[in-house]
Coordinates of C-alpha atoms in Angstrom, one line a residue:
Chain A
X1 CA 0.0 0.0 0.0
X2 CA 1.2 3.3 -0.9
X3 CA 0.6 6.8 0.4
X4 CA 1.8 9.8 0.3
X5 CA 1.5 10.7 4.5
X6 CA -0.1 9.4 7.3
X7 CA -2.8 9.2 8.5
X8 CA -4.5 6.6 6.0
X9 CA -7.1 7.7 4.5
X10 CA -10.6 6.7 6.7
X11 CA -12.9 5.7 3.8
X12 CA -10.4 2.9 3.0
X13 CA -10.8 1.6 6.8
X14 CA -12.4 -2.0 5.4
X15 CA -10.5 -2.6 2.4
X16 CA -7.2 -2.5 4.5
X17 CA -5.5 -5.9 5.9
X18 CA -3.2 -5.8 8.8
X19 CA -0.2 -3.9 8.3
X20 CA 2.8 -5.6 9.1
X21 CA 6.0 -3.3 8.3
X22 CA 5.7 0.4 7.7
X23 CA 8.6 1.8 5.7
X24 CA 9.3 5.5 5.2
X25 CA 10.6 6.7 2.5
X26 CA 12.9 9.3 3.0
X27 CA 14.3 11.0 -0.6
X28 CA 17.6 13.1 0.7
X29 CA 17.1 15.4 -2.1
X30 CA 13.8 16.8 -0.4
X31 CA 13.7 18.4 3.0
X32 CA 9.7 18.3 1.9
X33 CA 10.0 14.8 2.4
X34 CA 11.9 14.4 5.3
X35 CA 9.4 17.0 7.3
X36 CA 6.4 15.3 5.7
X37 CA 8.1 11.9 7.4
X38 CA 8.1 13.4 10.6
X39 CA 4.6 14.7 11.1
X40 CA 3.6 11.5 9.9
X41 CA 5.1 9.3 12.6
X42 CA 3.2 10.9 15.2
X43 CA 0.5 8.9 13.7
X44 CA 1.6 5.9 13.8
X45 CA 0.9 3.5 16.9
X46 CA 3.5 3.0 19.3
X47 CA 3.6 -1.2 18.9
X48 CA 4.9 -1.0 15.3
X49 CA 8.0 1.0 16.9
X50 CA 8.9 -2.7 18.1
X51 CA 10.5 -3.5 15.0
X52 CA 7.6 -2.9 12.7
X53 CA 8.7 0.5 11.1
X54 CA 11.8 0.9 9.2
X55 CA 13.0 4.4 7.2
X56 CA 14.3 4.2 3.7
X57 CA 16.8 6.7 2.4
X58 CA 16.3 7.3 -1.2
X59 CA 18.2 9.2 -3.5
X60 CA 21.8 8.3 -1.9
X61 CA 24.0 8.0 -5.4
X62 CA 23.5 11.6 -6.3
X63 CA 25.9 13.1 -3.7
X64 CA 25.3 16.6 -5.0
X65 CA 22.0 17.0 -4.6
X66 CA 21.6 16.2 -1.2
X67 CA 19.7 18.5 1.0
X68 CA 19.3 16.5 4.3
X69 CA 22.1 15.6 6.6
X70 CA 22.7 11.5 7.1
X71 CA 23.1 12.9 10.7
X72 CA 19.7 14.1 10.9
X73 CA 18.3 10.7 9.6
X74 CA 20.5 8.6 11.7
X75 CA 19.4 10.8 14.9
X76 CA 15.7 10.2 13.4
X77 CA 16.3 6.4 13.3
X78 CA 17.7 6.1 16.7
X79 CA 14.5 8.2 18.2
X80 CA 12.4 6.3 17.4
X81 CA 14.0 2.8 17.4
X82 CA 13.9 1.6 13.8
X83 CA 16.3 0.4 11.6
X84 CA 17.5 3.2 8.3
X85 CA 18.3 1.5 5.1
X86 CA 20.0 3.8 2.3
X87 CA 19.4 3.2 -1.2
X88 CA 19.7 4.5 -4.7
X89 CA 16.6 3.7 -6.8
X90 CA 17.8 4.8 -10.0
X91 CA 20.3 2.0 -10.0
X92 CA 18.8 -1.5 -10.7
X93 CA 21.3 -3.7 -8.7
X94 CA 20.8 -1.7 -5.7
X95 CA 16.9 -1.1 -6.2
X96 CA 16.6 -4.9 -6.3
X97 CA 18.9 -5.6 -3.1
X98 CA 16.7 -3.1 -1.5
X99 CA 13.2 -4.7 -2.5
X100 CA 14.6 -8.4 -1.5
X101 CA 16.0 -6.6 2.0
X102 CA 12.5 -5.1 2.7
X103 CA 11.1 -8.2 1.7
X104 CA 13.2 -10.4 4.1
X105 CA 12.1 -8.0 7.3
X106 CA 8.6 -8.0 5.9
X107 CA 8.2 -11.9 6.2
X108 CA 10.1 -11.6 9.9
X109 CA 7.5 -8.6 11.0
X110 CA 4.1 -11.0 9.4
X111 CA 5.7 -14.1 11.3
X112 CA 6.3 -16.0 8.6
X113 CA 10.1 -17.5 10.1
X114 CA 9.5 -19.4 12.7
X115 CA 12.0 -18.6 15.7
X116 CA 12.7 -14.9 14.6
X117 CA 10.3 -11.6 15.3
X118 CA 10.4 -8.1 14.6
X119 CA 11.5 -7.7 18.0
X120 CA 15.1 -8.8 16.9
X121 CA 15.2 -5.9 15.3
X122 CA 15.6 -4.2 18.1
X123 CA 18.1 -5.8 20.3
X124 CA 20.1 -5.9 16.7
X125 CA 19.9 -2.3 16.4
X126 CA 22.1 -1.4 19.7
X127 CA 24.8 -0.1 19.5
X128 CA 28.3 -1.6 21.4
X129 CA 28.5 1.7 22.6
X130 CA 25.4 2.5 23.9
X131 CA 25.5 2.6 27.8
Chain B
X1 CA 30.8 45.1 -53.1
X2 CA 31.3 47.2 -50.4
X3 CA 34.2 45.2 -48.0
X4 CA 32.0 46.1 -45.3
X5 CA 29.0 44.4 -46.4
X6 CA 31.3 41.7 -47.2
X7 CA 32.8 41.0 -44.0
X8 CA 29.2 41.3 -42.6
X9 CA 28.3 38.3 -45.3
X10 CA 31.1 36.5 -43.9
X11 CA 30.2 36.7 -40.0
X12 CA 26.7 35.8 -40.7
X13 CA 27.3 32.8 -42.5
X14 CA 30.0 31.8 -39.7
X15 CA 27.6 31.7 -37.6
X16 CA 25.5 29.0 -39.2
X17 CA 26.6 25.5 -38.1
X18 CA 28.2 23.9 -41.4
X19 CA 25.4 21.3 -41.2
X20 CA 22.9 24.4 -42.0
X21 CA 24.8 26.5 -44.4
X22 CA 23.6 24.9 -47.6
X23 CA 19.7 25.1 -46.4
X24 CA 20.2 28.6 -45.5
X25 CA 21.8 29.8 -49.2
X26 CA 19.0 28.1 -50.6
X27 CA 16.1 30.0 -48.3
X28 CA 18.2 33.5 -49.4
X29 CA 17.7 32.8 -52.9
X30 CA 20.4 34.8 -53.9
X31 CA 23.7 32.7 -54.6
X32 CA 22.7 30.7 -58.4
X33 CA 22.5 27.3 -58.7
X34 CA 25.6 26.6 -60.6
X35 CA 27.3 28.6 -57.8
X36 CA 25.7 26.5 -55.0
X37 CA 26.4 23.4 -56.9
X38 CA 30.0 24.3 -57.0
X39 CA 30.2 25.2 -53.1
X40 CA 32.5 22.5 -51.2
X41 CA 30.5 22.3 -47.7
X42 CA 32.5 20.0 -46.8
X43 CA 35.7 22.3 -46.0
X44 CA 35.7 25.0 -42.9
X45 CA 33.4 27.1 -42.2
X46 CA 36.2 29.7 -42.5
X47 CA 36.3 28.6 -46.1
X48 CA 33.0 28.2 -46.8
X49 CA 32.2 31.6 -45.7
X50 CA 34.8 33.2 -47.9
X51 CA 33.5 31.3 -50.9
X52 CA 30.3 32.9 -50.3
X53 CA 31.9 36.2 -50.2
X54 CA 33.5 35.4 -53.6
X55 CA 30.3 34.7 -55.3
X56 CA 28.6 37.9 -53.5
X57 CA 31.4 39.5 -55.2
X58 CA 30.5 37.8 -58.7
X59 CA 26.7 38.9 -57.7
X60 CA 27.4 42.4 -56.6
X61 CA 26.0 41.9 -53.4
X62 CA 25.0 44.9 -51.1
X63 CA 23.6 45.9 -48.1
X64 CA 20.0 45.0 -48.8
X65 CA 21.2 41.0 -49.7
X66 CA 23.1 40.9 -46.6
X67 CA 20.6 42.3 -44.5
X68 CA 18.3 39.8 -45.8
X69 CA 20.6 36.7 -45.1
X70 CA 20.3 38.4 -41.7
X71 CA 17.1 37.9 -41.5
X72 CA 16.4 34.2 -42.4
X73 CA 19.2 33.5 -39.9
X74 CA 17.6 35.2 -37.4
X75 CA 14.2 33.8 -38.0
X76 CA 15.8 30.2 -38.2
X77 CA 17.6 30.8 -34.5
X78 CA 14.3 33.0 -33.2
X79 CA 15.1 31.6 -30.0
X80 CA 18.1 32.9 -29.1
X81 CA 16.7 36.3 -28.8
X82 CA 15.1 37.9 -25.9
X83 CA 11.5 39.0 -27.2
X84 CA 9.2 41.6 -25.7
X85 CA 5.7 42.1 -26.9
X86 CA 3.8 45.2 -27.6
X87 CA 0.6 46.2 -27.7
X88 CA -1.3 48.5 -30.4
X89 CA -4.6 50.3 -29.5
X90 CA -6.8 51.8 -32.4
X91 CA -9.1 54.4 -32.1
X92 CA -12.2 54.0 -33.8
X93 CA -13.9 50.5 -35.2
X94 CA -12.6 51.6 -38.5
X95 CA -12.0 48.0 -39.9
X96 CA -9.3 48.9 -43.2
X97 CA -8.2 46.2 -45.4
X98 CA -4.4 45.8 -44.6
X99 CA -2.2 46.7 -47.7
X100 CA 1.3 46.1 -46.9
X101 CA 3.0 48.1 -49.5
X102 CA 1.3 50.7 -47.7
X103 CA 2.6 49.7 -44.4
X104 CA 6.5 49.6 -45.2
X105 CA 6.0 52.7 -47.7
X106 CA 4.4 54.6 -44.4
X107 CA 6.7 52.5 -42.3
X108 CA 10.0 53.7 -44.3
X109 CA 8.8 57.4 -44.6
X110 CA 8.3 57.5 -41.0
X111 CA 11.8 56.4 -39.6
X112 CA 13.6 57.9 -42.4
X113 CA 12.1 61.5 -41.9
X114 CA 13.6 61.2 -38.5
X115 CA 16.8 59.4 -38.7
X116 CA 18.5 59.5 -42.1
X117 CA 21.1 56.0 -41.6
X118 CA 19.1 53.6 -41.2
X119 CA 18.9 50.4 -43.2
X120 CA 15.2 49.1 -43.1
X121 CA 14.5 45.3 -44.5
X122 CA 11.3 43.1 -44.8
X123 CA 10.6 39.7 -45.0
X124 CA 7.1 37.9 -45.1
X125 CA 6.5 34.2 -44.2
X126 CA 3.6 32.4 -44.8
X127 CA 1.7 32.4 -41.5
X128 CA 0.9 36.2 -42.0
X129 CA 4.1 37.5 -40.4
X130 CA 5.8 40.6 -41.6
X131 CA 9.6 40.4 -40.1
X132 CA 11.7 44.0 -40.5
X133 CA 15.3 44.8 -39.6
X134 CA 16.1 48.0 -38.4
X135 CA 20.1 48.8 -38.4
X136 CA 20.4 52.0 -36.3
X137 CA 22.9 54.8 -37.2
X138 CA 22.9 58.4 -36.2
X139 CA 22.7 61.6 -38.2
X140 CA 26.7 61.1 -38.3
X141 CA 27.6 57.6 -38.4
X142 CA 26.5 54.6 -40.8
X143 CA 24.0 51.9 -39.5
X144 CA 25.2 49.8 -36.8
X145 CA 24.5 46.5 -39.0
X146 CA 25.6 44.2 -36.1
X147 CA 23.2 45.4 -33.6
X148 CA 19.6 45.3 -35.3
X149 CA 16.2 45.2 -33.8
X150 CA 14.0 42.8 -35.4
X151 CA 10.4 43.3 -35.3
X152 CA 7.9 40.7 -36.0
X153 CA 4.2 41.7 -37.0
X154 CA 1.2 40.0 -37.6
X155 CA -1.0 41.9 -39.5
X156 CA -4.5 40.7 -38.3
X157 CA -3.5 41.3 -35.0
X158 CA -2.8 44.5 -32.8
X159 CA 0.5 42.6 -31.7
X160 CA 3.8 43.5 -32.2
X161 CA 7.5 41.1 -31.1
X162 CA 10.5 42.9 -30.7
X163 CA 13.7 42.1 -30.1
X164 CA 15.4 45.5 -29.1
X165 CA 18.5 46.1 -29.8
X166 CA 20.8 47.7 -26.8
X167 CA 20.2 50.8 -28.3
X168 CA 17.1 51.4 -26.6
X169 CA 16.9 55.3 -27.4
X170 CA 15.5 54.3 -30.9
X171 CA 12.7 52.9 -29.1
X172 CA 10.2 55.7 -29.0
X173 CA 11.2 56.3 -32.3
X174 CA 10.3 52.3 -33.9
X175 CA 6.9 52.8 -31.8
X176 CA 5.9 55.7 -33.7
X177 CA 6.7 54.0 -37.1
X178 CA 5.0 51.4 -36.4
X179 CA 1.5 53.0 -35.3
X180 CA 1.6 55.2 -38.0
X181 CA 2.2 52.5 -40.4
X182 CA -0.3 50.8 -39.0
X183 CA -3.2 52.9 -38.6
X184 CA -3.3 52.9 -35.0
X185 CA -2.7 55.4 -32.8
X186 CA -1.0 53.8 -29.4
X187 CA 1.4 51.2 -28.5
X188 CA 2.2 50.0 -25.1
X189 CA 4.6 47.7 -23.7
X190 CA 3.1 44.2 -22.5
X191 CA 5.0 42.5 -18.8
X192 CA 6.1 39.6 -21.3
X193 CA 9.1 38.7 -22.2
X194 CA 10.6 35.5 -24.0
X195 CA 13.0 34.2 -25.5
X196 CA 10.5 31.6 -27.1
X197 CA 8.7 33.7 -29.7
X198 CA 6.2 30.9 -31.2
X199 CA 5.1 30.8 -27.2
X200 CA 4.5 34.0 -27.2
X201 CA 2.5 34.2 -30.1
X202 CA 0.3 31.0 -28.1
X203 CA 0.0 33.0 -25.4
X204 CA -1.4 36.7 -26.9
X205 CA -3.2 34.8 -29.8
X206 CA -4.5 32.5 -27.0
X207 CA -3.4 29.3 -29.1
X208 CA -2.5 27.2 -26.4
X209 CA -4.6 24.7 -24.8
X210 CA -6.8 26.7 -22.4
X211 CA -9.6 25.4 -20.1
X212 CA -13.0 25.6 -21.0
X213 CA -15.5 25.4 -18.6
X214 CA -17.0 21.9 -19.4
X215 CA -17.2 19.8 -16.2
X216 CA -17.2 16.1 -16.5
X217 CA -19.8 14.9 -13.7
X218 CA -16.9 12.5 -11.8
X219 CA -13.9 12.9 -12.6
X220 CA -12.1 10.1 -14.5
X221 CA -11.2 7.4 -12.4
X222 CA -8.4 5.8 -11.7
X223 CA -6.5 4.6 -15.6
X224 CA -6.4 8.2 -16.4
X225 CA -3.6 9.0 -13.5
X226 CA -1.3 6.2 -13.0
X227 CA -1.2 4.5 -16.5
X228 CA 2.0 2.5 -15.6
X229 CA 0.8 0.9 -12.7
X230 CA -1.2 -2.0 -13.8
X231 CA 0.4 -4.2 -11.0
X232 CA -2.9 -4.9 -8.9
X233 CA -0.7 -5.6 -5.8
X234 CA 0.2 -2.2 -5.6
X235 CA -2.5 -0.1 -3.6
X236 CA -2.3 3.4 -3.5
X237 CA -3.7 5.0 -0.7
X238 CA -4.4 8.3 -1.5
X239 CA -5.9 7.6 -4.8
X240 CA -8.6 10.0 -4.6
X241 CA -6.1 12.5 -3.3
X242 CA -3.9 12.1 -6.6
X243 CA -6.9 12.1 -8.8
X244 CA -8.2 15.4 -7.0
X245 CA -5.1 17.2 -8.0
X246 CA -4.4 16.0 -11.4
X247 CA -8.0 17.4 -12.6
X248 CA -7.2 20.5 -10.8
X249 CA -4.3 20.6 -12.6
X250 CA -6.1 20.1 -15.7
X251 CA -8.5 22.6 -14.7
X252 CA -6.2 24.8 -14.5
X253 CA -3.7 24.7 -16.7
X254 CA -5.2 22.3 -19.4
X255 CA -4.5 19.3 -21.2
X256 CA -2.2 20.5 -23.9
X257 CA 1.3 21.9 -23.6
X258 CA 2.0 24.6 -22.2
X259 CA 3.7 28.1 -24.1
X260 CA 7.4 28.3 -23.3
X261 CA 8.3 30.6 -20.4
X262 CA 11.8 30.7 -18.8
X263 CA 10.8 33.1 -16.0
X264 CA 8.5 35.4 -13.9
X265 CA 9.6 37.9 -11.7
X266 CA 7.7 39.3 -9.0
X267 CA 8.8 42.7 -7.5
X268 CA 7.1 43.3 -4.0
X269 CA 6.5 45.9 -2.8
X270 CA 4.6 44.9 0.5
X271 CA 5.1 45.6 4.0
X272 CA 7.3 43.1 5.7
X273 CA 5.6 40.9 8.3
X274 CA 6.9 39.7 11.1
X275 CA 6.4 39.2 14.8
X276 CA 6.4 42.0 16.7
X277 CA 9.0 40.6 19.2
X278 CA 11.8 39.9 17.0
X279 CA 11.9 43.5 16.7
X280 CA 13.1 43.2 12.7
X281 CA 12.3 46.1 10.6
X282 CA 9.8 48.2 12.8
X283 CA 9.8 50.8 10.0
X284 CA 6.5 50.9 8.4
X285 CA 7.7 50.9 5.0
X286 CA 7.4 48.4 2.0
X287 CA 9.8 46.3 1.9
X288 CA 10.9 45.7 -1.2
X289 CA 11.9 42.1 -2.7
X290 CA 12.5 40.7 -5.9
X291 CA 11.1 37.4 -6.5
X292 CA 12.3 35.6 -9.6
X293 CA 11.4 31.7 -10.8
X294 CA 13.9 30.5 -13.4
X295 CA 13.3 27.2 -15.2
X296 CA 13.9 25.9 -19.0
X297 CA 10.3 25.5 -19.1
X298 CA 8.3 27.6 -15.8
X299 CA 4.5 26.8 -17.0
X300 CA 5.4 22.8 -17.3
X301 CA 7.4 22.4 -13.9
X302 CA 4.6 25.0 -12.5
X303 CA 2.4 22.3 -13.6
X304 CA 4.3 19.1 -12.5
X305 CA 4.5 20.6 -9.0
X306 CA 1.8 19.5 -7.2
X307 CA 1.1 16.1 -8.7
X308 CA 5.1 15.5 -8.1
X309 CA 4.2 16.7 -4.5
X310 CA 6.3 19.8 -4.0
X311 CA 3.3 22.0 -3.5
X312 CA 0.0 22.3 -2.8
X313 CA -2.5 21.8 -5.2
X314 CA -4.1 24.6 -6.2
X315 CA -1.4 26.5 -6.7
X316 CA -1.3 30.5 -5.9
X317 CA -3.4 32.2 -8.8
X318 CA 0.0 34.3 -8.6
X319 CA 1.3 31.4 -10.5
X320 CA -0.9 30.2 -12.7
X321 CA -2.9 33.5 -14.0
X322 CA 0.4 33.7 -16.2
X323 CA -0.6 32.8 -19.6
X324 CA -4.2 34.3 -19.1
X325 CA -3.0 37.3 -17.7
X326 CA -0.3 37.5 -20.6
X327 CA 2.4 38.2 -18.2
X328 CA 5.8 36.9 -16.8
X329 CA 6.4 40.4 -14.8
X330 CA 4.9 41.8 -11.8
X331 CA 4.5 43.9 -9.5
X332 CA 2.4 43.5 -5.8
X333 CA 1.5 45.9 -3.4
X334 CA 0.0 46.3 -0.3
X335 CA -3.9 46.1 -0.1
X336 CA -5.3 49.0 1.1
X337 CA -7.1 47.1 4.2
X338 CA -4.9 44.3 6.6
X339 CA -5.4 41.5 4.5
X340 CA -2.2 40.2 2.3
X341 CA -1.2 41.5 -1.1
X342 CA -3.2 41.5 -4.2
X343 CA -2.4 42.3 -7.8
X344 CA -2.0 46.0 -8.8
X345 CA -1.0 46.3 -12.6
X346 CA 1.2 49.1 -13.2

């Protein structure tokens, strides 16, 4: 399902199945999108920040255009728990890594592999330097 | 042949890429065709132009041949000239039938009473434009023949293009000429500038795709905005959203292509506002700001803004009155009351 912010529209309420993995896409050439990103995680439901959200940095290869700081992203990631993946869309190696990545934590977050949950996520995403 | 007539030859046909040369002898119609035959395009340019020269020479060429090689170049590369347009007024409903022997005879008369060097050229094309060359001299010196202004008229129409020269003393001057030779009696400069003359021409003959008022009872549903996306495991969420803005957009600023524009400027002249505390700028006077939007093509990234989502869709009338209002320059000023600027034409 794709959308351009949160919230989800209301009138699609019925038609929607249960959302397993929320991705935000993030394109570093756009501080539009990155501010558009951040008003709409205040919509979203504190359980999917166990592991269920993830952002997506797009845009990574052109290193001229970028207007947001990988500082500010990181610093977003960290607040709210969830893991940042940076990409480059325009190249089709990359774009399909990406896709299979996002795929691989999107069968871990529906509980399709046995013995692993989102919730790894998580614990993964400490850092050895964090108290 | 005068040498500096030739050397004017020369330079114009250097500036031709070599690939062009040939089609651009032919258009001038003035080189036979035993000489064109006989032309080697496939040496320099530098050679190629000095052939030319030679059979100019052979020809007797003069000013008025070189002015109208001029000419056909410069209608060929329109574009790279910065056009402004004017507008005529006439008086009365007289409706005249337009006789344009008339029109350069008056046309003629009129500059030459007042400025004795000038070297005057026409050309007529087949979609009713009249194209003249004015080369500007003063009562002392020869015409400047490497600073024209080229006028373009349409004779059915109260519009005229120019493409001043720097000299824009002779201004007033061309005006006058031109009112005169064509029976009306006031010109006024338009806020439009180009360097796109055919887009121009769209936008004061209003030949580019405009909307009418028919409304469709829904709008068209979902093929009509995301024709690449027949994957039915992608939804998209804010479908209605996307389809909302696109026949705004199409409201707006219609189906077709839009006329070439590669700027607006807006000069404000509004009072700055700010909060009281930060104490900036407690003098109650305008402040004045130039706001300028550059692009290769402003009406079609104007457009692709808000379905691309980089604005809000409907965009500021500011924005897209443009080709209806038949201007790229303007100037806002306060409203007389507390609520924010409006339009005040000069």
């Amino acid at each position: 399902h794709l959308a351009t912010s949160l919230p989800l529209p209301s009138e699609r309420n019925h038609l929607r199945p249960r959302i397993d993995l929320v991705v935000f896409m993030i394109d570093i050439k756009s501080k539009y999108s990155l501010k558009n990103v951040e008003t709409s995680l205040a919509h979203v439901d504190a359980s999917f920040f166990l592991g269920k959200v993830c952002f997506l940095v797009t845009g990574v290869g052109r290193v001229n255009a970028c207007s947001i700081e990988t500082n500010a992203i990181c610093k977003l990631g960290k607040a709210y728990c969830s893991p940042v993946l940076f990409c480059e869309l325009e190249l089709e190696g990359i774009r399909v890594t990406t896709a299979q990545r996002l795929l691989r934590m999107l069968q871990i977050c529906a509980g399709h592999i046995p013995g692993v949950s989102a919730l790894s996520f998580v614990s993964l995403m400490r850092n050895s330097d964090d108290d | 042949m005068d040498e500096t007539v030739a050397e004017y030859i020369r330079r114009t046909v250097l500036k031709v890429p070599r690939d062009e040369i040939k089609m651009m002898l032919q258009k001038w119609d003035f080189l036979s065709k035993a000489q064109l035959q006989s032309l080697n395009f496939h040496q320099t340019k530098d050679s190629i132009s000095q052939e030319v020269v030679q059979f100019c020479e052979e020809n007797s060429a003069d000013i008025k041949q070189a002015a109208l090689l001029d000419i056909i170049y410069n209608h060929i590369y329109q574009n790279k000239k910065m056009w402004s347009v004017y507008q005529m007024k006439k008086s009365g409903e007289e409706l005249e039938c337009f006789d344009i022997a008339d029109f350069k005879k008056k046309f003629k008369r009129r500059l030459r009473s007042a400025l004795k060097n000038v070297t005057i050229t026409f050309k007529e094309y087949e979609d009713n434009a009249i194209w003249i060359r004015v080369a500007w001299g003063t009562p002392y010196k020869k015409p400047n023949q490497y600073k024209p202004s080229y006028i373009v008229y349409h004779s059915q129409t109260p519009y005229v293009f120019i493409s001043a020269s720097v000299l824009r003393s002779n201004m007033p001057l061309l005006c006058q000429a031109l009112i005169v030779a064509s029976n009306y009696h006031d010109i006024r400069e338009m806020e439009l500038r180009s360097h796109c003359l055919n887009s121009l021409k769209d936008i004061v003959f209003k030949r580019y795709s405009q909307n009418f008022e028919t409304y469709t009872i829904k709008p068209l549903q979902g093929g009509n905005v995301e024709p690449e996306d027949a994957d039915l495991r992608i939804v998209h969420e804010n479908r209605s959203e996307k389809e909302r803005i696109h026949s705004l957009n199409e409201e707006i600023f219609g189906s077709g292509p839009q006329p070439k524009l590669e700027f607006a400027q807006y000069r404000l002249e509004t009072m700055f506002k700010s909060d009281p505390k930060m104490n900036v700028l407690d003098k109650k006077e305008p402040f004045r700001c130039l706001v300028k939007f550059s692009s290769p093509h402003l009406l079609e990234s104007l457009k692709s803004l808000a379905p691309a989502g980089m604005a809000d869709a409907p965009l500021s009338p500011l924005l897209t009155c443009i080709p209806h209002k038949a201007r790229n320059y303007f100037k806002i000023r306060e409203k007389k009351d507390l609520f924010p600027a409006s339009f005040v034409s000069p």
